[in-house]
Amino acid sequence: MEYKGKRILVLGAGRSGIGVAHVLGMLGADVTLNDYKDVAFTSAEAALLQEAHVTVITGRQEIDLLAAVDRIVVSPGIALTIPILVEAAKRGMDIVGEVEVAYDISKAPILGVTGTNGKTTTTTLLGEVMKTTGKPVMVGGNIGDSLSEAAYEIPADGYLVAEVSSYQLETVKNFKPLGAIMLNITPDHLQRHKTMEAYQAAKENIFKQQTKAERTVLNLDDPLVAGMQARVPGKILCISQEHGVTDGAYFAGNQCWAVRNNEVEPVIGTDEIHLPGRHNIENILAVIALAYDLGITAAQLHDVIANFKAVEHRLERVTVIDGATYYNDSKATNTDSAVKALEAFKEPVILLAGGYDKMTDLTDFMAMVKTHAKALVLMGDAAARFEEAAKAAGIDSIYRVRSMAEAVAKGHELSKPGDVVLLSSACSSFDWYHCFEERGDDFKNEVHALAAMTADKKGS
């Protein structure tokens, strides 16, 4: 779409909304940024909006905002069922998300990553790998800068690496990445999508518009993802930890292998990988498969992966206190992600979990807790339901706490040398925090405070 002279309504004045409003204004569109809540912009945000001559209306959201609008751009956190969007749909108006705008304006090819879990680690690693081309690389979307801002800045000879969620993919129309990665599909965000079928359909929009000139990485170890093969219009690259593949990457003999036309090349062994857990091998294989097909060599892949450490809030090692190691996995906002975190450790685990309850089934999660954790410390709005499910699963060591400080203190009290104290919430963070990053930072601050207090006691 050509945006110059068009009237654009941007709904949602968060990071994504501010970013896309600024970019569209700079491209010559007549932009109105709206949020039903009152919004206090930082001086930097206000300057961006002023520079792009964006009209800002917050604290209300009347239907008259739709008058003479050429396109509505919806921030990912906004459901398509709010009244103004229901009315816009009735009128047949053009409704898209920021990812579609980014695709419209990006001169550089886009590499997109989606899946229920592992997106951020995979996206970050892919960005680092693509830098070995010597070309400009920018990372955005569900992490970092708004994707539209990154798309506005990236030159044609670069790569735009995008983490895209189901919320963002729900509103794409022509989005066609040069490369797409589909990691896994497990129940999540059902309060938004209502059914697994709708959730999966949103995810599949990442490859829906592709042609044979593009490629998609599919994880064959995930039955739902493997079942997508017949629907992928582009070239399929496969990954697996259970068997070999003809194009893509696989794991065998403690080694990651890259494959092209059935010709196999070793990339890296587990002794050089710093990311714990089977799920991180999945993330690494996905990056290998796509990057290798785009011309990155096995040697380049090896060097980047060997130097890559955990992304913040994703099985992030914090410190050791009295012989127990503390890990921050605040990004585990669903049960499947927390299960994968538990599977990553052979040591006894004291699990700190709970938060805003997504009301997903807890049967498999609690079965894993029973076999992999020596104690369960629960917090937040989900604590009561989680405790009930834990007792039903036969878990004996269950503790309830009222703050992150209490959770860390209880973890320390229960731990012994060689144990792991793991924050892996299996819930979103919106009961006590604004985002999982804030929750993870609170955990780390409490752990570091505990470490300092413990050191002081030993020194006195």
CSV table of C-alpha atoms in Angstrom, one decimal:
chain,number,residue,atom,x,y,z
A,1,MET,CA,0.0,0.0,0.0
A,2,GLU,CA,1.2,3.5,-0.8
A,3,TYR,CA,0.7,5.5,2.5
A,4,LYS,CA,1.4,9.0,1.4
A,5,GLY,CA,-1.8,11.1,1.7
A,6,LYS,CA,-3.8,8.2,3.2
A,7,ARG,CA,-5.8,8.6,6.4
A,8,ILE,CA,-4.6,6.0,8.9
A,9,LEU,CA,-6.1,5.2,12.3
A,10,VAL,CA,-3.7,3.4,14.7
A,11,LEU,CA,-5.3,1.7,17.7
A,12,GLY,CA,-3.2,1.2,20.8
A,13,ALA,CA,-0.6,3.7,22.1
A,14,GLY,CA,2.0,1.2,23.3
A,15,ARG,CA,5.4,0.6,21.8
A,16,SER,CA,4.1,-1.0,18.6
A,17,GLY,CA,1.4,1.7,18.1
A,18,ILE,CA,3.7,4.6,18.7
A,19,GLY,CA,6.3,3.1,16.4
A,20,VAL,CA,4.0,2.5,13.5
A,21,ALA,CA,2.2,5.9,13.9
A,22,HIS,CA,5.6,7.6,13.7
A,23,VAL,CA,6.7,5.7,10.6
A,24,LEU,CA,3.5,6.2,8.7
A,25,GLY,CA,3.5,9.9,9.6
A,26,MET,CA,7.1,10.2,8.3
A,27,LEU,CA,5.9,8.5,5.1
A,28,GLY,CA,3.4,11.2,4.5
A,29,ALA,CA,0.2,9.6,5.9
A,30,ASP,CA,-2.4,11.6,8.0
A,31,VAL,CA,-2.2,9.5,11.2
A,32,THR,CA,-4.4,9.5,14.2
A,33,LEU,CA,-3.1,7.5,17.2
A,34,ASN,CA,-5.9,6.4,19.6
A,35,ASP,CA,-6.1,4.5,22.9
A,36,TYR,CA,-9.2,4.2,25.0
A,37,LYS,CA,-7.1,4.7,28.1
A,38,ASP,CA,-5.4,7.9,29.1
A,39,VAL,CA,-1.7,7.6,28.1
A,40,ALA,CA,1.2,9.5,29.6
A,41,PHE,CA,3.9,9.6,26.9
A,42,THR,CA,7.6,10.0,27.7
A,43,SER,CA,9.3,13.0,26.3
A,44,ALA,CA,11.0,10.8,23.7
A,45,GLU,CA,7.7,9.3,22.6
A,46,ALA,CA,6.0,12.7,22.4
A,47,ALA,CA,8.8,14.0,20.3
A,48,LEU,CA,8.5,11.1,17.8
A,49,LEU,CA,4.8,11.7,17.5
A,50,GLN,CA,5.2,15.4,17.0
A,51,GLU,CA,8.0,14.9,14.4
A,52,ALA,CA,5.6,12.8,12.3
A,53,HIS,CA,2.6,15.2,12.9
A,54,VAL,CA,0.5,12.5,14.5
A,55,THR,CA,-2.8,13.4,16.0
A,56,VAL,CA,-3.2,11.8,19.4
A,57,ILE,CA,-6.5,11.0,21.0
A,58,THR,CA,-6.5,9.1,24.2
A,59,GLY,CA,-9.0,8.4,27.0
A,60,ARG,CA,-11.9,7.7,24.6
A,61,GLN,CA,-12.6,5.6,21.6
A,62,GLU,CA,-15.8,6.7,19.8
A,63,ILE,CA,-17.0,5.2,16.5
A,64,ASP,CA,-16.7,8.6,14.8
A,65,LEU,CA,-12.9,7.9,14.7
A,66,LEU,CA,-13.7,5.7,11.7
A,67,ALA,CA,-14.8,8.6,9.5
A,68,ALA,CA,-13.0,8.7,6.2
A,69,VAL,CA,-10.2,6.3,7.3
A,70,ASP,CA,-8.4,4.4,4.6
A,71,ARG,CA,-6.8,1.8,6.8
A,72,ILE,CA,-6.9,0.8,10.5
A,73,VAL,CA,-3.6,-0.5,12.1
A,74,VAL,CA,-4.2,-2.5,15.2
A,75,SER,CA,-1.6,-3.1,17.9
A,76,PRO,CA,-1.2,-6.8,18.8
A,77,GLY,CA,-2.6,-6.5,22.3
A,78,ILE,CA,-6.0,-5.3,21.0
A,79,ALA,CA,-8.6,-8.0,20.3
A,80,LEU,CA,-10.5,-7.7,17.1
A,81,THR,CA,-13.7,-8.0,19.1
A,82,ILE,CA,-13.7,-4.5,20.6
A,83,PRO,CA,-16.7,-2.4,19.5
A,84,ILE,CA,-14.8,0.0,17.2
A,85,LEU,CA,-13.3,-2.9,15.3
A,86,VAL,CA,-16.5,-4.8,15.1
A,87,GLU,CA,-18.1,-1.8,13.5
A,88,ALA,CA,-15.2,-1.3,11.2
A,89,ALA,CA,-15.5,-4.9,10.0
A,90,LYS,CA,-19.2,-4.4,9.4
A,91,ARG,CA,-18.3,-1.5,7.2
A,92,GLY,CA,-15.8,-3.6,5.3
A,93,MET,CA,-12.9,-1.4,6.3
A,94,ASP,CA,-9.2,-2.4,5.9
A,95,ILE,CA,-7.9,-3.7,9.2
A,96,VAL,CA,-4.3,-4.8,9.5
A,97,GLY,CA,-1.6,-5.1,12.2
A,98,GLU,CA,1.9,-3.6,12.4
A,99,VAL,CA,3.5,-6.7,10.8
A,100,GLU,CA,1.6,-6.0,7.6
A,101,VAL,CA,2.7,-2.4,7.6
A,102,ALA,CA,6.3,-3.5,8.1
A,103,TYR,CA,6.0,-5.9,5.1
A,104,ASP,CA,4.6,-3.0,3.0
A,105,ILE,CA,7.5,-0.6,3.7
A,106,SER,CA,10.5,-2.9,4.1
A,107,LYS,CA,12.9,-2.8,1.2
A,108,ALA,CA,14.9,-5.7,2.7
A,109,PRO,CA,13.8,-9.4,2.9
A,110,ILE,CA,12.1,-10.5,6.1
A,111,LEU,CA,12.9,-13.6,8.1
A,112,GLY,CA,10.0,-14.5,10.4
A,113,VAL,CA,10.0,-16.7,13.5
A,114,THR,CA,6.9,-18.0,15.2
A,115,GLY,CA,5.7,-20.8,17.5
A,116,THR,CA,4.3,-21.1,21.0
A,117,ASN,CA,7.7,-21.3,22.7
A,118,GLY,CA,11.3,-20.5,21.8
A,119,LYS,CA,10.6,-17.5,19.5
A,120,THR,CA,12.8,-14.9,21.2
A,121,THR,CA,15.9,-17.2,21.5
A,122,THR,CA,15.6,-18.3,17.9
A,123,THR,CA,15.0,-14.8,16.6
A,124,THR,CA,18.0,-13.4,18.5
A,125,LEU,CA,20.3,-16.2,17.4
A,126,LEU,CA,19.1,-15.9,13.8
A,127,GLY,CA,19.9,-12.2,13.9
A,128,GLU,CA,23.4,-12.9,15.1
A,129,VAL,CA,23.9,-15.6,12.5
A,130,MET,CA,22.7,-13.3,9.6
A,131,LYS,CA,25.3,-10.7,10.7
A,132,THR,CA,28.0,-13.0,9.4
A,133,THR,CA,26.9,-12.0,5.9
A,134,GLY,CA,28.4,-8.6,6.5
A,135,LYS,CA,25.0,-7.1,5.5
A,136,PRO,CA,22.9,-4.8,7.8
A,137,VAL,CA,20.6,-6.8,10.1
A,138,MET,CA,17.9,-5.5,12.3
A,139,VAL,CA,15.7,-7.5,14.8
A,140,GLY,CA,12.2,-6.5,15.8
A,141,GLY,CA,8.6,-7.5,16.2
A,142,ASN,CA,7.6,-9.1,19.4
A,143,ILE,CA,11.1,-8.1,20.8
A,144,GLY,CA,13.2,-5.1,20.5
A,145,ASP,CA,12.1,-2.2,18.3
A,146,SER,CA,8.7,-2.1,16.7
A,147,LEU,CA,8.9,-4.0,13.5
A,148,SER,CA,7.7,-1.1,11.4
A,149,GLU,CA,10.5,1.2,12.7
A,150,ALA,CA,13.0,-1.5,11.9
A,151,ALA,CA,11.5,-1.9,8.5
A,152,TYR,CA,11.6,1.8,7.9
A,153,GLU,CA,15.4,1.9,8.7
A,154,ILE,CA,16.7,-1.3,7.2
A,155,PRO,CA,18.4,-0.8,3.7
A,156,ALA,CA,17.5,-3.0,0.8
A,157,ASP,CA,20.7,-5.1,1.0
A,158,GLY,CA,20.0,-6.1,4.6
A,159,TYR,CA,17.8,-8.6,6.5
A,160,LEU,CA,14.9,-7.8,8.8
A,161,VAL,CA,14.6,-10.6,11.4
A,162,ALA,CA,11.2,-10.7,13.0
A,163,GLU,CA,9.7,-12.5,16.0
A,164,VAL,CA,5.9,-12.7,15.3
A,165,SER,CA,3.2,-13.8,17.6
A,166,SER,CA,-0.2,-15.2,16.9
A,167,TYR,CA,-1.7,-11.8,17.8
A,168,GLN,CA,0.5,-10.1,15.1
A,169,LEU,CA,-0.1,-12.8,12.5
A,170,GLU,CA,-3.9,-12.7,13.1
A,171,THR,CA,-4.1,-9.4,11.1
A,172,VAL,CA,-1.7,-10.0,8.1
A,173,LYS,CA,-2.9,-10.1,4.5
A,174,ASN,CA,0.0,-10.0,2.1
A,175,PHE,CA,2.9,-10.7,4.5
A,176,LYS,CA,5.4,-13.0,2.7
A,177,PRO,CA,8.7,-13.5,4.5
A,178,LEU,CA,11.7,-14.8,2.5
A,179,GLY,CA,12.1,-17.3,5.3
A,180,ALA,CA,9.7,-18.5,8.0
A,181,ILE,CA,10.3,-20.7,11.0
A,182,MET,CA,7.5,-22.6,12.7
A,183,LEU,CA,8.9,-24.0,16.0
A,184,ASN,CA,6.0,-25.6,17.8
A,185,ILE,CA,2.3,-25.4,18.6
A,186,THR,CA,0.9,-26.0,22.1
A,187,PRO,CA,-2.2,-24.5,23.9
A,188,ASP,CA,-1.7,-20.8,24.6
A,189,HIS,CA,-3.6,-17.5,24.2
A,190,LEU,CA,-6.9,-19.4,24.1
A,191,GLN,CA,-8.6,-16.6,25.9
A,192,ARG,CA,-8.0,-14.6,22.7
A,193,HIS,CA,-8.3,-17.2,20.0
A,194,LYS,CA,-10.9,-19.3,21.8
A,195,THR,CA,-9.9,-22.6,20.0
A,196,MET,CA,-6.7,-24.4,19.1
A,197,GLU,CA,-7.8,-24.4,15.5
A,198,ALA,CA,-8.0,-20.6,15.4
A,199,TYR,CA,-4.7,-20.2,17.2
A,200,GLN,CA,-3.0,-22.5,14.8
A,201,ALA,CA,-4.6,-20.8,11.8
A,202,ALA,CA,-3.2,-17.5,13.0
A,203,LYS,CA,0.3,-19.0,13.2
A,204,GLU,CA,0.1,-20.5,9.7
A,205,ASN,CA,-0.4,-17.0,8.3
A,206,ILE,CA,3.4,-16.7,8.5
A,207,PHE,CA,3.7,-18.9,5.4
A,208,LYS,CA,0.3,-18.6,3.7
A,209,GLN,CA,1.3,-16.1,1.0
A,210,GLN,CA,4.7,-17.7,0.2
A,211,THR,CA,5.6,-19.0,-3.2
A,212,LYS,CA,8.3,-21.5,-4.3
A,213,ALA,CA,10.8,-18.7,-4.1
A,214,GLU,CA,10.5,-18.6,-0.3
A,215,ARG,CA,11.1,-21.3,2.4
A,216,THR,CA,9.6,-22.5,5.6
A,217,VAL,CA,11.3,-24.4,8.5
A,218,LEU,CA,9.0,-27.0,10.1
A,219,ASN,CA,9.7,-28.9,13.3
A,220,LEU,CA,8.8,-32.5,12.5
A,221,ASP,CA,8.9,-33.5,16.1
A,222,ASP,CA,5.8,-31.5,16.8
A,223,PRO,CA,2.8,-33.3,15.3
A,224,LEU,CA,0.8,-30.2,14.6
A,225,VAL,CA,3.7,-28.5,12.9
A,226,ALA,CA,4.5,-31.7,10.9
A,227,GLY,CA,0.9,-31.8,9.7
A,228,MET,CA,1.4,-28.4,8.1
A,229,GLN,CA,3.6,-29.8,5.3
A,230,ALA,CA,0.7,-30.1,2.8
A,231,ARG,CA,-0.2,-26.5,3.3
A,232,VAL,CA,3.2,-24.8,2.9
A,233,PRO,CA,3.4,-23.4,-0.6
A,234,GLY,CA,7.2,-22.6,-0.4
A,235,LYS,CA,10.2,-24.8,0.0
A,236,ILE,CA,10.1,-26.9,3.1
A,237,LEU,CA,13.1,-27.3,5.4
A,238,CYS,CA,12.7,-29.8,8.2
A,239,ILE,CA,14.2,-30.1,11.6
A,240,SER,CA,14.2,-33.1,14.0
A,241,GLN,CA,15.8,-34.5,17.1
A,242,GLU,CA,14.4,-38.0,16.4
A,243,HIS,CA,15.5,-38.8,12.8
A,244,GLY,CA,17.4,-37.5,9.8
A,245,VAL,CA,16.0,-35.1,7.2
A,246,THR,CA,16.8,-34.5,3.5
A,247,ASP,CA,16.8,-30.7,3.7
A,248,GLY,CA,17.2,-28.7,6.9
A,249,ALA,CA,18.9,-29.8,10.1
A,250,TYR,CA,18.8,-32.6,12.6
A,251,PHE,CA,20.3,-33.7,15.9
A,252,ALA,CA,22.1,-37.1,16.4
A,253,GLY,CA,25.1,-38.3,18.4
A,254,ASN,CA,25.2,-35.1,20.5
A,255,GLN,CA,25.8,-33.2,17.3
A,256,CYS,CA,23.7,-30.7,15.2
A,257,TRP,CA,23.9,-31.5,11.5
A,258,ALA,CA,23.0,-29.3,8.5
A,259,VAL,CA,21.5,-30.9,5.4
A,260,ARG,CA,21.1,-29.8,1.8
A,261,ASN,CA,19.9,-32.1,-0.9
A,262,ASN,CA,20.6,-35.1,1.4
A,263,GLU,CA,24.2,-34.0,1.9
A,264,VAL,CA,25.1,-33.8,5.6
A,265,GLU,CA,27.6,-31.4,7.2
A,266,PRO,CA,28.4,-31.3,11.0
A,267,VAL,CA,27.8,-27.9,12.7
A,268,ILE,CA,28.3,-28.1,16.4
A,269,GLY,CA,28.3,-30.5,19.3
A,270,THR,CA,26.5,-30.2,22.6
A,271,ASP,CA,29.8,-29.7,24.4
A,272,GLU,CA,30.1,-26.3,22.8
A,273,ILE,CA,26.4,-25.2,23.2
A,274,HIS,CA,25.7,-22.9,26.2
A,275,LEU,CA,21.9,-23.2,26.1
A,276,PRO,CA,20.5,-26.0,28.3
A,277,GLY,CA,17.6,-28.2,27.3
A,278,ARG,CA,16.2,-30.2,24.4
A,279,HIS,CA,14.0,-27.2,23.5
A,280,ASN,CA,17.1,-25.1,22.8
A,281,ILE,CA,18.5,-27.7,20.5
A,282,GLU,CA,15.2,-27.3,18.6
A,283,ASN,CA,15.8,-23.5,18.4
A,284,ILE,CA,19.3,-24.0,17.2
A,285,LEU,CA,18.3,-26.5,14.6
A,286,ALA,CA,15.7,-24.1,13.2
A,287,VAL,CA,18.3,-21.4,12.8
A,288,ILE,CA,20.8,-23.8,11.2
A,289,ALA,CA,18.1,-25.0,8.7
A,290,LEU,CA,17.1,-21.6,7.5
A,291,ALA,CA,20.5,-19.9,7.6
A,292,TYR,CA,22.3,-22.8,5.8
A,293,ASP,CA,19.7,-22.7,3.0
A,294,LEU,CA,20.4,-19.0,2.7
A,295,GLY,CA,24.1,-19.6,2.2
A,296,ILE,CA,25.6,-19.3,5.7
A,297,THR,CA,28.3,-21.8,6.1
A,298,ALA,CA,28.6,-24.5,8.7
A,299,ALA,CA,31.7,-22.9,10.0
A,300,GLN,CA,30.0,-19.5,10.4
A,301,LEU,CA,27.1,-21.2,12.2
A,302,HIS,CA,29.4,-23.0,14.5
A,303,ASP,CA,31.2,-19.9,15.6
A,304,VAL,CA,28.1,-17.9,16.3
A,305,ILE,CA,26.3,-20.7,18.2
A,306,ALA,CA,29.4,-21.5,20.2
A,307,ASN,CA,29.5,-17.9,21.5
A,308,PHE,CA,25.8,-17.5,22.0
A,309,LYS,CA,24.5,-17.3,25.6
A,310,ALA,CA,21.0,-17.5,27.0
A,311,VAL,CA,18.7,-14.5,26.2
A,312,GLU,CA,17.6,-12.6,29.3
A,313,HIS,CA,14.6,-14.1,31.1
A,314,ARG,CA,14.9,-17.4,29.2
A,315,LEU,CA,16.7,-20.0,31.4
A,316,GLU,CA,19.0,-17.2,32.3
A,317,ARG,CA,21.6,-18.2,35.0
A,318,VAL,CA,21.5,-15.6,37.7
A,319,THR,CA,24.0,-16.7,40.4
A,320,VAL,CA,24.9,-19.4,42.9
A,321,ILE,CA,23.9,-19.0,46.6
A,322,ASP,CA,25.1,-21.6,49.2
A,323,GLY,CA,25.7,-24.1,46.4
A,324,ALA,CA,22.3,-23.8,44.7
A,325,THR,CA,22.0,-22.2,41.2
A,326,TYR,CA,19.2,-19.7,40.5
A,327,TYR,CA,17.7,-19.5,37.0
A,328,ASN,CA,15.4,-16.8,35.7
A,329,ASP,CA,12.9,-18.3,33.1
A,330,SER,CA,10.2,-15.6,33.5
A,331,LYS,CA,9.5,-15.9,29.7
A,332,ALA,CA,7.8,-19.3,30.5
A,333,THR,CA,4.3,-17.8,30.3
A,334,ASN,CA,2.6,-21.1,29.6
A,335,THR,CA,2.8,-24.7,31.0
A,336,ASP,CA,4.5,-26.2,27.9
A,337,SER,CA,7.4,-23.7,28.3
A,338,ALA,CA,7.7,-24.5,32.0
A,339,VAL,CA,7.8,-28.2,31.2
A,340,LYS,CA,10.7,-27.7,28.8
A,341,ALA,CA,12.5,-25.7,31.5
A,342,LEU,CA,12.1,-28.5,34.0
A,343,GLU,CA,13.3,-31.0,31.4
A,344,ALA,CA,16.5,-29.0,30.9
A,345,PHE,CA,17.8,-29.9,34.4
A,346,LYS,CA,19.1,-33.2,35.8
A,347,GLU,CA,19.6,-31.6,39.2
A,348,PRO,CA,16.9,-31.4,41.9
A,349,VAL,CA,14.7,-28.3,41.2
A,350,ILE,CA,12.8,-26.0,43.5
A,351,LEU,CA,10.2,-24.6,41.1
A,352,LEU,CA,8.8,-21.1,41.6
A,353,ALA,CA,5.6,-20.8,39.6
A,354,GLY,CA,2.3,-19.0,39.2
A,355,GLY,CA,1.0,-15.6,38.0
A,356,TYR,CA,-1.9,-14.6,35.9
A,357,ASP,CA,-3.8,-17.8,35.2
A,358,LYS,CA,-4.5,-18.7,31.5
A,359,MET,CA,-6.8,-21.5,32.7
A,360,THR,CA,-5.0,-24.1,30.6
A,361,ASP,CA,-5.1,-27.8,31.6
A,362,LEU,CA,-2.5,-28.6,34.3
A,363,THR,CA,-2.4,-32.4,34.1
A,364,ASP,CA,0.8,-32.8,32.1
A,365,PHE,CA,2.5,-29.9,33.8
A,366,MET,CA,1.9,-31.2,37.3
A,367,ALA,CA,2.9,-34.7,36.2
A,368,MET,CA,6.3,-33.2,35.2
A,369,VAL,CA,6.5,-31.2,38.4
A,370,LYS,CA,6.0,-34.4,40.4
A,371,THR,CA,8.9,-36.2,38.7
A,372,HIS,CA,11.3,-33.3,38.1
A,373,ALA,CA,10.8,-30.9,41.1
A,374,LYS,CA,11.6,-31.5,44.8
A,375,ALA,CA,9.3,-28.6,45.8
A,376,LEU,CA,6.8,-26.3,44.3
A,377,VAL,CA,6.5,-22.6,45.4
A,378,LEU,CA,3.3,-20.9,44.2
A,379,MET,CA,2.5,-17.2,43.9
A,380,GLY,CA,0.0,-14.9,42.2
A,381,ASP,CA,-3.6,-15.2,41.1
A,382,ALA,CA,-3.0,-18.8,39.8
A,383,ALA,CA,-1.7,-20.1,43.1
A,384,ALA,CA,-5.0,-21.6,44.4
A,385,ARG,CA,-5.9,-23.5,41.2
A,386,PHE,CA,-2.2,-24.6,40.8
A,387,GLU,CA,-2.1,-25.9,44.4
A,388,GLU,CA,-5.3,-27.9,43.9
A,389,ALA,CA,-4.0,-29.5,40.7
A,390,ALA,CA,-0.6,-30.2,42.4
A,391,LYS,CA,-2.3,-32.0,45.3
A,392,ALA,CA,-4.5,-34.0,42.9
A,393,ALA,CA,-1.2,-35.0,41.1
A,394,GLY,CA,0.2,-36.3,44.4
A,395,ILE,CA,2.7,-33.5,44.9
A,396,ASP,CA,3.5,-33.2,48.6
A,397,SER,CA,6.0,-30.3,48.9
A,398,ILE,CA,3.8,-27.3,48.1
A,399,TYR,CA,4.2,-23.8,49.5
A,400,ARG,CA,2.2,-20.6,48.9
A,401,VAL,CA,3.9,-17.1,49.1
A,402,ARG,CA,2.6,-13.6,48.7
A,403,SER,CA,5.5,-11.8,47.0
A,404,MET,CA,8.6,-12.5,44.8
A,405,ALA,CA,10.8,-11.8,47.9
A,406,GLU,CA,9.0,-14.5,49.8
A,407,ALA,CA,9.3,-16.9,46.8
A,408,VAL,CA,13.1,-16.4,46.6
A,409,ALA,CA,13.5,-16.7,50.4
A,410,LYS,CA,11.4,-19.9,50.4
A,411,GLY,CA,13.5,-21.3,47.5
A,412,HIS,CA,16.7,-20.6,49.4
A,413,GLU,CA,15.3,-22.2,52.6
A,414,LEU,CA,14.4,-25.4,50.7
A,415,SER,CA,17.5,-25.7,48.6
A,416,LYS,CA,20.7,-27.6,49.2
A,417,PRO,CA,24.1,-27.5,47.5
A,418,GLY,CA,23.7,-28.8,43.9
A,419,ASP,CA,20.0,-27.9,43.6
A,420,VAL,CA,18.4,-25.5,41.1
A,421,VAL,CA,16.0,-22.8,42.2
A,422,LEU,CA,14.0,-22.0,39.0
A,423,LEU,CA,11.5,-19.3,38.3
A,424,SER,CA,9.5,-20.7,35.4
A,425,SER,CA,6.0,-19.4,36.0
A,426,ALA,CA,3.8,-21.3,33.6
A,427,CYS,CA,1.6,-18.2,33.6
A,428,SER,CA,1.6,-14.7,32.2
A,429,SER,CA,2.7,-11.9,34.5
A,430,PHE,CA,-0.2,-9.5,34.4
A,431,ASP,CA,-1.4,-10.1,38.0
A,432,TRP,CA,1.6,-8.5,39.7
A,433,TYR,CA,3.6,-7.1,36.8
A,434,HIS,CA,3.2,-5.2,33.5
A,435,CYS,CA,5.3,-7.8,31.6
A,436,PHE,CA,7.4,-10.9,32.0
A,437,GLU,CA,10.5,-8.8,31.8
A,438,GLU,CA,9.5,-6.9,34.9
A,439,ARG,CA,8.8,-10.1,36.7
A,440,GLY,CA,12.2,-11.5,35.7
A,441,ASP,CA,13.9,-8.4,36.8
A,442,ASP,CA,12.2,-8.5,40.2
A,443,PHE,CA,13.3,-12.1,40.6
A,444,LYS,CA,16.9,-11.3,39.8
A,445,ASN,CA,16.9,-8.3,42.1
A,446,GLU,CA,15.6,-10.4,45.0
A,447,VAL,CA,18.2,-13.1,44.2
A,448,HIS,CA,21.0,-10.6,44.1
A,449,ALA,CA,19.8,-9.1,47.4
A,450,LEU,CA,19.7,-12.5,49.0
A,451,ALA,CA,23.2,-13.3,47.7
A,452,ALA,CA,24.5,-10.0,49.2
A,453,MET,CA,22.8,-10.7,52.5
A,454,THR,CA,24.1,-14.2,52.6
A,455,ALA,CA,27.6,-13.0,51.9
A,456,ASP,CA,27.4,-10.4,54.6
A,457,LYS,CA,26.3,-13.0,57.2
A,458,LYS,CA,29.3,-15.2,56.2
A,459,GLY,CA,31.6,-12.2,56.5
A,460,SER,CA,30.4,-11.1,59.9
